[in-house]
Coordinates of C-alpha atoms and ligand atoms in Angstrom, one line a residue:
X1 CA 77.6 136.7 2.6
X2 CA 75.1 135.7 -0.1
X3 CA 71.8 134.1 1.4
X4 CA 71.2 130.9 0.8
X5 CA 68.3 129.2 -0.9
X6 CA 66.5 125.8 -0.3
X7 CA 65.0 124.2 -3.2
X8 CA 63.6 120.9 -2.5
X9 CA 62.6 118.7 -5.9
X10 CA 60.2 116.1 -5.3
X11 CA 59.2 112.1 -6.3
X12 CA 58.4 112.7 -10.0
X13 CA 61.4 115.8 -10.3
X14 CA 64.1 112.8 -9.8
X15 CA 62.1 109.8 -11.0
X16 CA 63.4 110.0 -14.8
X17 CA 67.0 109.9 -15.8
X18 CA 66.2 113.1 -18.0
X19 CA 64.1 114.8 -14.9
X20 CA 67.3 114.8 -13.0
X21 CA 69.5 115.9 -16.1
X22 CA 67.2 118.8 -15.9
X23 CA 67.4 119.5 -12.1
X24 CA 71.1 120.1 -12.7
X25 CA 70.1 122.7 -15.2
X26 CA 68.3 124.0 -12.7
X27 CA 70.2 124.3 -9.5
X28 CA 73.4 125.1 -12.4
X29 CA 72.1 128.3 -14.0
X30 CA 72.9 130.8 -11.4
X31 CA 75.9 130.7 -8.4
X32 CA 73.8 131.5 -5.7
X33 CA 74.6 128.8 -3.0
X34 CA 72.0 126.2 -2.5
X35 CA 70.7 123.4 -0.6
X36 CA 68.9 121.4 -2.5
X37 CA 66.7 119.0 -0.7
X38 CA 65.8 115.6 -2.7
X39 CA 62.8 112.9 -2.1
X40 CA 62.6 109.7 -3.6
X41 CA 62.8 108.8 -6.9
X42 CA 58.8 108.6 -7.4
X43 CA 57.1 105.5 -6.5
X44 CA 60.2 104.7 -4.4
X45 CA 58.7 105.4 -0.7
X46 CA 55.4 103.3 -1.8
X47 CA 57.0 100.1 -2.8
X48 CA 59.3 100.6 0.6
X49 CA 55.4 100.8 2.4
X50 CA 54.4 97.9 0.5
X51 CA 57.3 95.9 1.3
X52 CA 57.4 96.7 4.8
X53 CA 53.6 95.5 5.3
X54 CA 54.8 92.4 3.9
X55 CA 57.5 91.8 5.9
X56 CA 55.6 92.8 8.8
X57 CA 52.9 89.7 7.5
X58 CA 56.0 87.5 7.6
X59 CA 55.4 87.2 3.9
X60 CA 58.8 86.2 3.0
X61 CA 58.5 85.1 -0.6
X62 CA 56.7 88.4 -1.4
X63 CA 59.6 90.2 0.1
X64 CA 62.2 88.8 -1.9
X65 CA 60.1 89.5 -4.4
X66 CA 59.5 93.1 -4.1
X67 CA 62.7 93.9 -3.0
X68 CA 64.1 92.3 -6.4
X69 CA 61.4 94.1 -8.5
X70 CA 62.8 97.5 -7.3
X71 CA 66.6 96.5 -7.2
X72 CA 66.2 95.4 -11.4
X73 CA 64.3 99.2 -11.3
X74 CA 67.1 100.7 -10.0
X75 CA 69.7 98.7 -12.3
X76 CA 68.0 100.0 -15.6
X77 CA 68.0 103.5 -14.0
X78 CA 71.4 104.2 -13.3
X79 CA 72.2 102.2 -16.5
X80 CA 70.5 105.0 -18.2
X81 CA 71.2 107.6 -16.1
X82 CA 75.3 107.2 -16.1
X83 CA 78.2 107.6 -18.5
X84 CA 81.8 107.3 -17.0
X85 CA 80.2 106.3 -13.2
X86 CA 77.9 103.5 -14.2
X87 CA 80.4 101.3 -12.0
X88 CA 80.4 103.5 -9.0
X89 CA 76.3 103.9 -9.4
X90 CA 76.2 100.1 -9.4
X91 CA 78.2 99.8 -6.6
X92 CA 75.9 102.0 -4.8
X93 CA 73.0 100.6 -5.7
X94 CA 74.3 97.1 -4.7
X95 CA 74.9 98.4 -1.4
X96 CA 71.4 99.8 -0.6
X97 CA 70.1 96.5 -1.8
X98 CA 72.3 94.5 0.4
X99 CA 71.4 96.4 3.4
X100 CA 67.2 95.8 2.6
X101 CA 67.8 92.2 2.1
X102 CA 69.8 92.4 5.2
X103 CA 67.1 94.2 7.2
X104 CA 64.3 92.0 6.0
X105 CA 65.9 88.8 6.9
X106 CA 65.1 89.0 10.7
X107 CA 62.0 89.8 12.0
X108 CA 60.1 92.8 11.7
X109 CA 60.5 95.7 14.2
X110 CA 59.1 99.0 13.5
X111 CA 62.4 100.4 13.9
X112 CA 64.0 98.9 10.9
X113 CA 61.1 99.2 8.7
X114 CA 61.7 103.1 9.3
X115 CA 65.3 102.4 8.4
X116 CA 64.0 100.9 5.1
X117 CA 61.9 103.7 4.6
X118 CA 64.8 105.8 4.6
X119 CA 66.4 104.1 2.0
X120 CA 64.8 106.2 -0.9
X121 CA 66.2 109.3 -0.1
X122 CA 69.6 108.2 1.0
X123 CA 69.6 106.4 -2.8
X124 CA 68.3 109.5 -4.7
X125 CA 70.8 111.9 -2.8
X126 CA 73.8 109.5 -3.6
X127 CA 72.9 109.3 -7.2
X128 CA 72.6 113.1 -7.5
X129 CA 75.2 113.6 -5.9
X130 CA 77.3 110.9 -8.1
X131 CA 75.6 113.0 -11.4
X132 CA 77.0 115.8 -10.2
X133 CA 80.5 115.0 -10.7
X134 CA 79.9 113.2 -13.7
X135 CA 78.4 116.8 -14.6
X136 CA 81.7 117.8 -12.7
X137 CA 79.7 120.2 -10.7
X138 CA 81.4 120.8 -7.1
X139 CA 78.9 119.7 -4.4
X140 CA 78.7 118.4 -0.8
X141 CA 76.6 115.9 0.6
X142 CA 74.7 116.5 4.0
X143 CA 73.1 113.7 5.5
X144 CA 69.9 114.5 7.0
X145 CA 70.1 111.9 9.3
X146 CA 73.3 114.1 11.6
X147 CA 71.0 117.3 11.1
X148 CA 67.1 116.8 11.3
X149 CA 66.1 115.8 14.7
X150 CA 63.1 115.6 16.6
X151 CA 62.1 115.9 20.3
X152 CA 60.4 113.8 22.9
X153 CA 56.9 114.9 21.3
X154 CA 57.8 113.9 17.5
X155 CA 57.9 117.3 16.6
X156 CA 61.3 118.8 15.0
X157 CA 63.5 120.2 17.3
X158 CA 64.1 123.7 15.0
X159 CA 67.4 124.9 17.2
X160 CA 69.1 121.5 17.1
X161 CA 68.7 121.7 13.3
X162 CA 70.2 125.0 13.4
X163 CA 73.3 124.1 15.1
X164 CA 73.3 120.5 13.4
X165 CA 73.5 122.4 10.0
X166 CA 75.2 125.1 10.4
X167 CA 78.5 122.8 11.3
X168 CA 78.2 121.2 8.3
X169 CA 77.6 124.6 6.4
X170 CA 80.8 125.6 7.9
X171 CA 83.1 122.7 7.6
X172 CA 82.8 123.2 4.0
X173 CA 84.0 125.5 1.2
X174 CA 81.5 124.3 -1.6
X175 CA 78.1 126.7 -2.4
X176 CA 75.9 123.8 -3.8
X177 CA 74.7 121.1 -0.7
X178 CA 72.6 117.9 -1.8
X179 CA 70.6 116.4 1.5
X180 CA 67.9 114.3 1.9
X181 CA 64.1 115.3 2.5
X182 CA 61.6 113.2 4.8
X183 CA 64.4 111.4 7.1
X184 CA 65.4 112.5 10.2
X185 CA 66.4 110.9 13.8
X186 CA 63.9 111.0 16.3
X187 CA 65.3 111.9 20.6
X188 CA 65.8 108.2 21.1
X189 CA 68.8 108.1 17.9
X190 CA 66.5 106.2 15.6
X191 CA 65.8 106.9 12.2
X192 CA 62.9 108.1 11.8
X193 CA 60.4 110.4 9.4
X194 CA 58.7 113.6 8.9
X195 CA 55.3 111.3 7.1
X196 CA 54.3 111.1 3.6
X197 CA 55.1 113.9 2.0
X198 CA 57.7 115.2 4.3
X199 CA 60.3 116.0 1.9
X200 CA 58.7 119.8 1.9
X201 CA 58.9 120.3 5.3
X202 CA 62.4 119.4 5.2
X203 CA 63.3 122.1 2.9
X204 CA 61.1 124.3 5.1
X205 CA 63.0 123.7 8.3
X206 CA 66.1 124.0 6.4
X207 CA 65.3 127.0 5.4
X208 CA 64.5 128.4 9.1
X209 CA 67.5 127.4 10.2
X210 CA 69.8 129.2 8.2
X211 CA 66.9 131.7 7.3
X212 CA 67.1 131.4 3.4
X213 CA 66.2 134.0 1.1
X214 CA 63.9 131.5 -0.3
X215 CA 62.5 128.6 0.1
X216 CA 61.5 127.0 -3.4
X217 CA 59.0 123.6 -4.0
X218 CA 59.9 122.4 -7.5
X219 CA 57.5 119.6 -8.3
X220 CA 55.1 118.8 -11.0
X221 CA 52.8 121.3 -11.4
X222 CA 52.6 125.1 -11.9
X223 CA 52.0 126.2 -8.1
X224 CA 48.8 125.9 -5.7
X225 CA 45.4 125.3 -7.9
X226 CA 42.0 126.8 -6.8
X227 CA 41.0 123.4 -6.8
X228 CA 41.9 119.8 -6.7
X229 CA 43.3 119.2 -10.1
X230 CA 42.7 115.3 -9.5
X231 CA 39.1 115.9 -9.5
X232 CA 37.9 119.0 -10.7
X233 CA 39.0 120.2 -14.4
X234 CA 40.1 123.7 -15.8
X235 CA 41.6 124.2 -12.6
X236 CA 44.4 127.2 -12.5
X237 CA 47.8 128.2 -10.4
X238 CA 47.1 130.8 -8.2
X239 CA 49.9 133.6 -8.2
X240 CA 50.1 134.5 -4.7
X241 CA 48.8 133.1 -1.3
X242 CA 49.5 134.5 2.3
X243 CA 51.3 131.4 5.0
X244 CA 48.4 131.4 6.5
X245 CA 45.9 130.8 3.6
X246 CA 48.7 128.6 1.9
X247 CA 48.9 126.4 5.8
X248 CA 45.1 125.8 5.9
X249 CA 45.6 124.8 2.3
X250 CA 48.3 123.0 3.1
X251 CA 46.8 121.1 6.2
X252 CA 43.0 120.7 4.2
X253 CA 44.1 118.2 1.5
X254 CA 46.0 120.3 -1.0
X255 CA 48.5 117.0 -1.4
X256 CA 51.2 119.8 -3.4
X257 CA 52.3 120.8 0.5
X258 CA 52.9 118.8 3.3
X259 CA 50.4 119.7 6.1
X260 CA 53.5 121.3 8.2
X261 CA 55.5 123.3 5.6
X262 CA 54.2 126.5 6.6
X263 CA 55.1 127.5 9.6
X264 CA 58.8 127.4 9.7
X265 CA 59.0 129.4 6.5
X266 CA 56.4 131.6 8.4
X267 CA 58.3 132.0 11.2
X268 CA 61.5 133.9 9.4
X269 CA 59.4 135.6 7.0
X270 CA 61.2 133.4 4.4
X271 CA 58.9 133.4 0.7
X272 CA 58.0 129.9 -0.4
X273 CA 57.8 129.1 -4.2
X274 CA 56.0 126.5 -5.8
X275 CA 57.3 125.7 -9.4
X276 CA 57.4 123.4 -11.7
X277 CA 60.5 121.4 -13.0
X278 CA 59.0 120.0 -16.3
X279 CA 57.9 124.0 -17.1
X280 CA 60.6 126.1 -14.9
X281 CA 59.6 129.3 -17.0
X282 CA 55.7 129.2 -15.5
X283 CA 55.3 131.5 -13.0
X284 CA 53.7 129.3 -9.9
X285 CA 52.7 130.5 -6.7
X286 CA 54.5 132.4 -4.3
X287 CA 53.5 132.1 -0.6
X288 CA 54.2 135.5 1.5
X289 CA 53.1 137.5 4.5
X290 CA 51.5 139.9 2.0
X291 CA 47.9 139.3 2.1
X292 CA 44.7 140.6 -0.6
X293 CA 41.5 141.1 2.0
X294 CA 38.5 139.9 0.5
X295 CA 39.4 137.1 -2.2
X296 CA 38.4 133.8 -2.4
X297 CA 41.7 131.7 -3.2
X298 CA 40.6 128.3 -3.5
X299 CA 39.1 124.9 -2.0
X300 CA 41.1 121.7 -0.6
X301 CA 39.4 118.7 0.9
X302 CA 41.1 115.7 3.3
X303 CA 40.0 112.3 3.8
X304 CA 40.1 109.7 6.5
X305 CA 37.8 112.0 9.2
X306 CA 36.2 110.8 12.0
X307 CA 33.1 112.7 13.7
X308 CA 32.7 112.3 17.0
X309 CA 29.8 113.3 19.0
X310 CA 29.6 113.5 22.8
X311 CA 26.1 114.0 23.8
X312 CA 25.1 114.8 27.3
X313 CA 22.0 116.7 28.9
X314 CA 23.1 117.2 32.6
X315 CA 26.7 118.6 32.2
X316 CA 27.6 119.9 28.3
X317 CA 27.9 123.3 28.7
X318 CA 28.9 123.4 32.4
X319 CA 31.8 125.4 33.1
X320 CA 35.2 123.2 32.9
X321 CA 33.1 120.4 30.2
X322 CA 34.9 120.8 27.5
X323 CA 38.4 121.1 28.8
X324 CA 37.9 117.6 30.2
X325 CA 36.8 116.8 26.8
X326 CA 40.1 118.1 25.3
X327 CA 42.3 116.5 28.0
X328 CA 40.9 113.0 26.3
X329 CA 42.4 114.2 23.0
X330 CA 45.5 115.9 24.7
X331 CA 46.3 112.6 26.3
X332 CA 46.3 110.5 23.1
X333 CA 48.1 113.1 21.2
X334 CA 45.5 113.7 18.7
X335 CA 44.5 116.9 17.1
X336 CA 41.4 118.3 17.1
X337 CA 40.6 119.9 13.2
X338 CA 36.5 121.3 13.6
X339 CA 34.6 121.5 16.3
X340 CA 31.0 122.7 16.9
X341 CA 28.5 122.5 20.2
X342 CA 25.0 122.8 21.0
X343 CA 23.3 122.9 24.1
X344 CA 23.2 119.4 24.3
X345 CA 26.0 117.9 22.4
X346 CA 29.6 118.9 21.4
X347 CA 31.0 117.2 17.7
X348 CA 34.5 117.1 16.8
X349 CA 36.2 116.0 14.2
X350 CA 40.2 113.4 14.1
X351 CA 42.2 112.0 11.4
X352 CA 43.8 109.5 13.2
X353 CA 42.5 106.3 14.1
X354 CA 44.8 104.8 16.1
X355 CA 43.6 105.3 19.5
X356 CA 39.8 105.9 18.5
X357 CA 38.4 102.7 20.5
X358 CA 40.3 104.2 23.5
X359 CA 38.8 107.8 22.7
X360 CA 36.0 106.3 23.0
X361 CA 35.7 104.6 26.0
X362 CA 37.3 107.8 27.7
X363 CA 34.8 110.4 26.2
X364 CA 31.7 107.7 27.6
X365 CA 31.7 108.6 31.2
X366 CA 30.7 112.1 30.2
X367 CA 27.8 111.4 27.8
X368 CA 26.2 109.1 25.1
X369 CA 29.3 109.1 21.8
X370 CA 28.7 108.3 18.6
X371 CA 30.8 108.5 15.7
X372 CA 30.7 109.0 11.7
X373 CA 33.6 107.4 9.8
X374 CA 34.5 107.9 5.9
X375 CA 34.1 111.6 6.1
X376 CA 36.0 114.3 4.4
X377 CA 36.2 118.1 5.2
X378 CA 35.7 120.8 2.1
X379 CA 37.5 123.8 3.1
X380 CA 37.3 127.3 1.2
X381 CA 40.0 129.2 1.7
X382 CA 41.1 132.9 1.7
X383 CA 41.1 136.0 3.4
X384 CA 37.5 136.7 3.5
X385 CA 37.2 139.3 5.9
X386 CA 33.4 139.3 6.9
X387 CA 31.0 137.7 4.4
X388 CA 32.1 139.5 2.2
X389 CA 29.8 138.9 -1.6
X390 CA 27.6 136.9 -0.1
X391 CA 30.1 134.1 0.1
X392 CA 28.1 131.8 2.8
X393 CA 24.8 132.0 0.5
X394 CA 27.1 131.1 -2.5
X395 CA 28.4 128.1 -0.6
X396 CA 25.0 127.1 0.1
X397 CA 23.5 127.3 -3.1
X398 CA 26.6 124.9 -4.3
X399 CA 25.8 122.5 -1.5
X400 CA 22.1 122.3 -2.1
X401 CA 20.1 119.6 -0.7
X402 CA 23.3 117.3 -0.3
X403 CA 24.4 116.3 3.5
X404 CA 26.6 118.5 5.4
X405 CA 27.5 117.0 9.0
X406 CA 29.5 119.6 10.3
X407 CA 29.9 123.4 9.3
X408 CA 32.8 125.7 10.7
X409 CA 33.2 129.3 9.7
X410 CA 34.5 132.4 11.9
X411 CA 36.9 130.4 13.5
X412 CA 39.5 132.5 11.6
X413 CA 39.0 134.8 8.8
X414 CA 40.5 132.2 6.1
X415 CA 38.3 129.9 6.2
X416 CA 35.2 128.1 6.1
X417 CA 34.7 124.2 6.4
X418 CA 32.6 121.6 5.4
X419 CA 32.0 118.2 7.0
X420 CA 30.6 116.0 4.4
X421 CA 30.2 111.7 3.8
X422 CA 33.5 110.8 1.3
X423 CA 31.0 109.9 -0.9
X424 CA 29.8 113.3 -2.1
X425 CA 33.3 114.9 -2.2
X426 CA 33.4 115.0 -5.6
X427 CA 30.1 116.0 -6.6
X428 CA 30.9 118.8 -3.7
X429 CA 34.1 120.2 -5.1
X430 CA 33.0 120.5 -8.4
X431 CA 29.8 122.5 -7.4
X432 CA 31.6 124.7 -5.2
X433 CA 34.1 125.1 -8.2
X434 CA 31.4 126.2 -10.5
X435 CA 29.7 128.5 -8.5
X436 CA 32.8 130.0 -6.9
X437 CA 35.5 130.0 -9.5
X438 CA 32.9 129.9 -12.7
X439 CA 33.3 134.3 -13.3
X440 CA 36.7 133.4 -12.7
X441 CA 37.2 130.8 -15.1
X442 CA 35.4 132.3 -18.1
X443 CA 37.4 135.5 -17.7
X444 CA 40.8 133.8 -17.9
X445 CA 40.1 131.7 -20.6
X446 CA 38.9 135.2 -22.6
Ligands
ADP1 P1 56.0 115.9 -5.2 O1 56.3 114.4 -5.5 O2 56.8 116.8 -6.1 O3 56.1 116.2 -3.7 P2 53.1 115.7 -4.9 O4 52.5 114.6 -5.6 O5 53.3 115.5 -3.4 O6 54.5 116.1 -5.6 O7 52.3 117.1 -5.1 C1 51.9 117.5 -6.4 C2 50.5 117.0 -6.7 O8 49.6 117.6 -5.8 C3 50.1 117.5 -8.1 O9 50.5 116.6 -9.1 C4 48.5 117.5 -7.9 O10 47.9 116.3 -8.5 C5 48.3 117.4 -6.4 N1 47.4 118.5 -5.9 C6 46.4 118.3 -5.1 N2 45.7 119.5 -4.8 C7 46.4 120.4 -5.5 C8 46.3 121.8 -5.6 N3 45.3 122.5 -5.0 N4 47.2 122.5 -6.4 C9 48.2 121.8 -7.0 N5 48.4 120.5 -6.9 C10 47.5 119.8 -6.2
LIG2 N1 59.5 110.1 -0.3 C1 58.6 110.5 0.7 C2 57.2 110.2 0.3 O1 56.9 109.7 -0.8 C3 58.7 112.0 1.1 C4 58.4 113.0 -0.1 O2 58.4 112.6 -1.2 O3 58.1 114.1 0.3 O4 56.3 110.4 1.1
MG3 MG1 54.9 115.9 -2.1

């Protein structure tokens, strides 16, 4: 049998009527059999954020309000987007609509604000799907909800998802299957969600599970950039990374990848493509086990980090220290990213805030803590070998006399990081980028 290939389109590939004309150019142009994984039509999944932190502040006049801004959006949308099933696509839209003002008449529960959440990608996979047949273009719908599922720990459960999909695979005879990205249930039954972004990792498990020949990010730019094209100019797509180059990417700030889309693509072996849907014919990036020792592939930074420093003269180094250090972290459930020690004092770096204030009072019986909010880590990415061209001295010379908090590098070979205030990250990025990527950027543009 044929492999199968996942292509997920994201927010902005569905969020015109002519974008999703085009995506059924795209998925129509060969008969390999699909899945094609959809998000939400873009700016979809914020306005459901913003409506849930109003109905959360028991703001009910702003969430009538909100929820009637985006229903009118969605009634010029399919008025545009439809010929012969403009009923059926109002129907379906009035239905969606119902069930939010529904939702948002009780009280809030965390529960049913994930259930709203959800609504974006159960609307964007029904219109598709409803195109389709316009197009008359055989497809089946798979909903996410009876396939992605996650365990006890939040994380997805990858064999369930195999055996979820693979009886829906089965049961039918089309080649062409249209699912949702980003919603799944978590091991209580709710609905629930893989986090911003999550759409990609959808497509990723997807693609584990029924180990695709490929797993393909279609979205709205031409691959992974050297740098962060929201900041720094004359950035370029980068033809090749390895998974583990493109996952530090990935979990560093490049926003084109959700932090977790790696590994289950890793896993199988299965490529990963990035491409672009409003210029299919570029080449993009493509993300493999094959690696090119010695290069320099590009830099990423994430926001939101906390530094925290533990600082105690009697008992840091002593044998057992920092594992009760880590137990603090293990017991919140919250990642560790850097982490470098002294003689005296240990550092560490979060992204999550939510349990910081207990964190704290935890880490205290073992020293003096301080912490550093509003920081951001610069990473530099690629498979560098040893310090290979004098690539530390470069970094420093692009850092200069500005701040660094925190520096990791030899922790694997495809990386080095940078803590650094918010502030600078600009002024950071586009210094590294000049003295980094300058050659690299005169010789292209030659
Ligand atoms: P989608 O809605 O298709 O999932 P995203 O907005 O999540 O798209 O990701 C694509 C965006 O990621 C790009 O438009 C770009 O602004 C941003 N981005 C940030 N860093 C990078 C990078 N290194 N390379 C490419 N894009 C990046
Ligand atoms: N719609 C979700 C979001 O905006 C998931 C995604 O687009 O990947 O975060
Ligand atoms: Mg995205």
């Amino acid at each position: 049998m044929t492999k199968l290939k996942v292509l997920k389109f994201g927010g902005t590939s569905v969020g015109a009527p002519e974008r999703l004309r085009q995506v059924v150019k795209l998925i129509t142009t060969d008969p390999q059999p699909k899945i094609v994984v959809l998000s939400a039509l873009s700016g979809t999944t914020n306005s459901l954020v913003a409506l849930g932190q109003s109905w959360k502040a028991a703001d009910h006049q702003l969430v009538k309000h909100q929820v009637e801004v985006l229903y009118d959006h969605y009634r010029s949308f399919v008025n545009e987007l439809f010929a012969q099933q403009k009923n059926e696509a109002r129907n379906l839209i009035d239905d969606h609509f119902e069930h939010m003002r529904t939702l948002t008449a009780v009280s809030f529960n965390r529960a049913s604000n994930r259930e709203l959440l959800a609504q974006g990608e159960l609307i964007s996979t029904r219109l598709f799907h409803l195109l389709l047949q316009e197009s008359d273009v055989e497809s089946q719908l798979i909903p996410a909800l009876e396939v992605v599922s996650l365990d006890e720990n939040g994380e997805p459960h990858l064999e369930k998802i195999r055996v979820n999909l693979r009886s829906f695979l089965h049961d039918q005879k089309s080649s062409l299957f249209i699912t949702q990205g980003f919603i799944c249930r978590n091991h209580e039954g709710e609905i629930d969600n893989l986090k911003r972004g999550g759409s990609d990792f959808t497509a990723s498990l997807l693609g584990a599970a029924v180990e695709a020949e490929a797993i393909e990010i279609w979205t709205d730019i031409d691959g992974m950039h050297n740098n962060d094209p929201r900041i720094v100019p004359n950035t370029f797509p980068i033809e090749s990374l390895s998974f583990d180059e493109a996952a530090e990417l990935a979990y560093f700030g490049a926003k084109i990848l959700h932090p977790n889309t790696i590994w289950p693509a890793q896993k199988y072996n299965i490529p990963v493509k990035l491409l672009n849907t409003m210029v299919p014919q570029a080449k993009g990036t493509v993300i493999s086990g094959k690696r090119s020792p010695g290069s320099v592939k590009a830099i990423a930074a994430k926001d939101g980090i906390m530094a925290i420093k533990i600082k105690s003269s009697r008992m840091l180094l002593a044998y057992g220290f920092l594992r009760k250090i880590f137990e603090i972290f293990e017991h919140f459930k919250v990642p560790i990213d850097m982490i470098t020690t002294s003689e005296v004092a240990v550092s560490l770096t979060i992204d999550d805030d939510e349990h910081l204030t207990a964190i704290v009072q935890a880490l205290e019986q073992y020293g003096e803590v301080a912490v550093d909010q509003e920081m951001s880590i610069v990473c530099i990415v690629g498979d560098l070998v040893v310090d290979q061209k004098g690539l530390l001295n470069t970094v420093f010379r692009a850092i200069g006399d500005k701040s660094i908090r925190m520096i990791s590098y030899g922790g694997s070979r495809n990386n080095i990081s940078l803590l650094i205030p918010t502030a600078l990250k600009s002024e950071v990025l586009l210094s590294l980028n000049d003295t980094i990527f300058k050659q690299l950027v005169s010789q292209k543009s030659q």
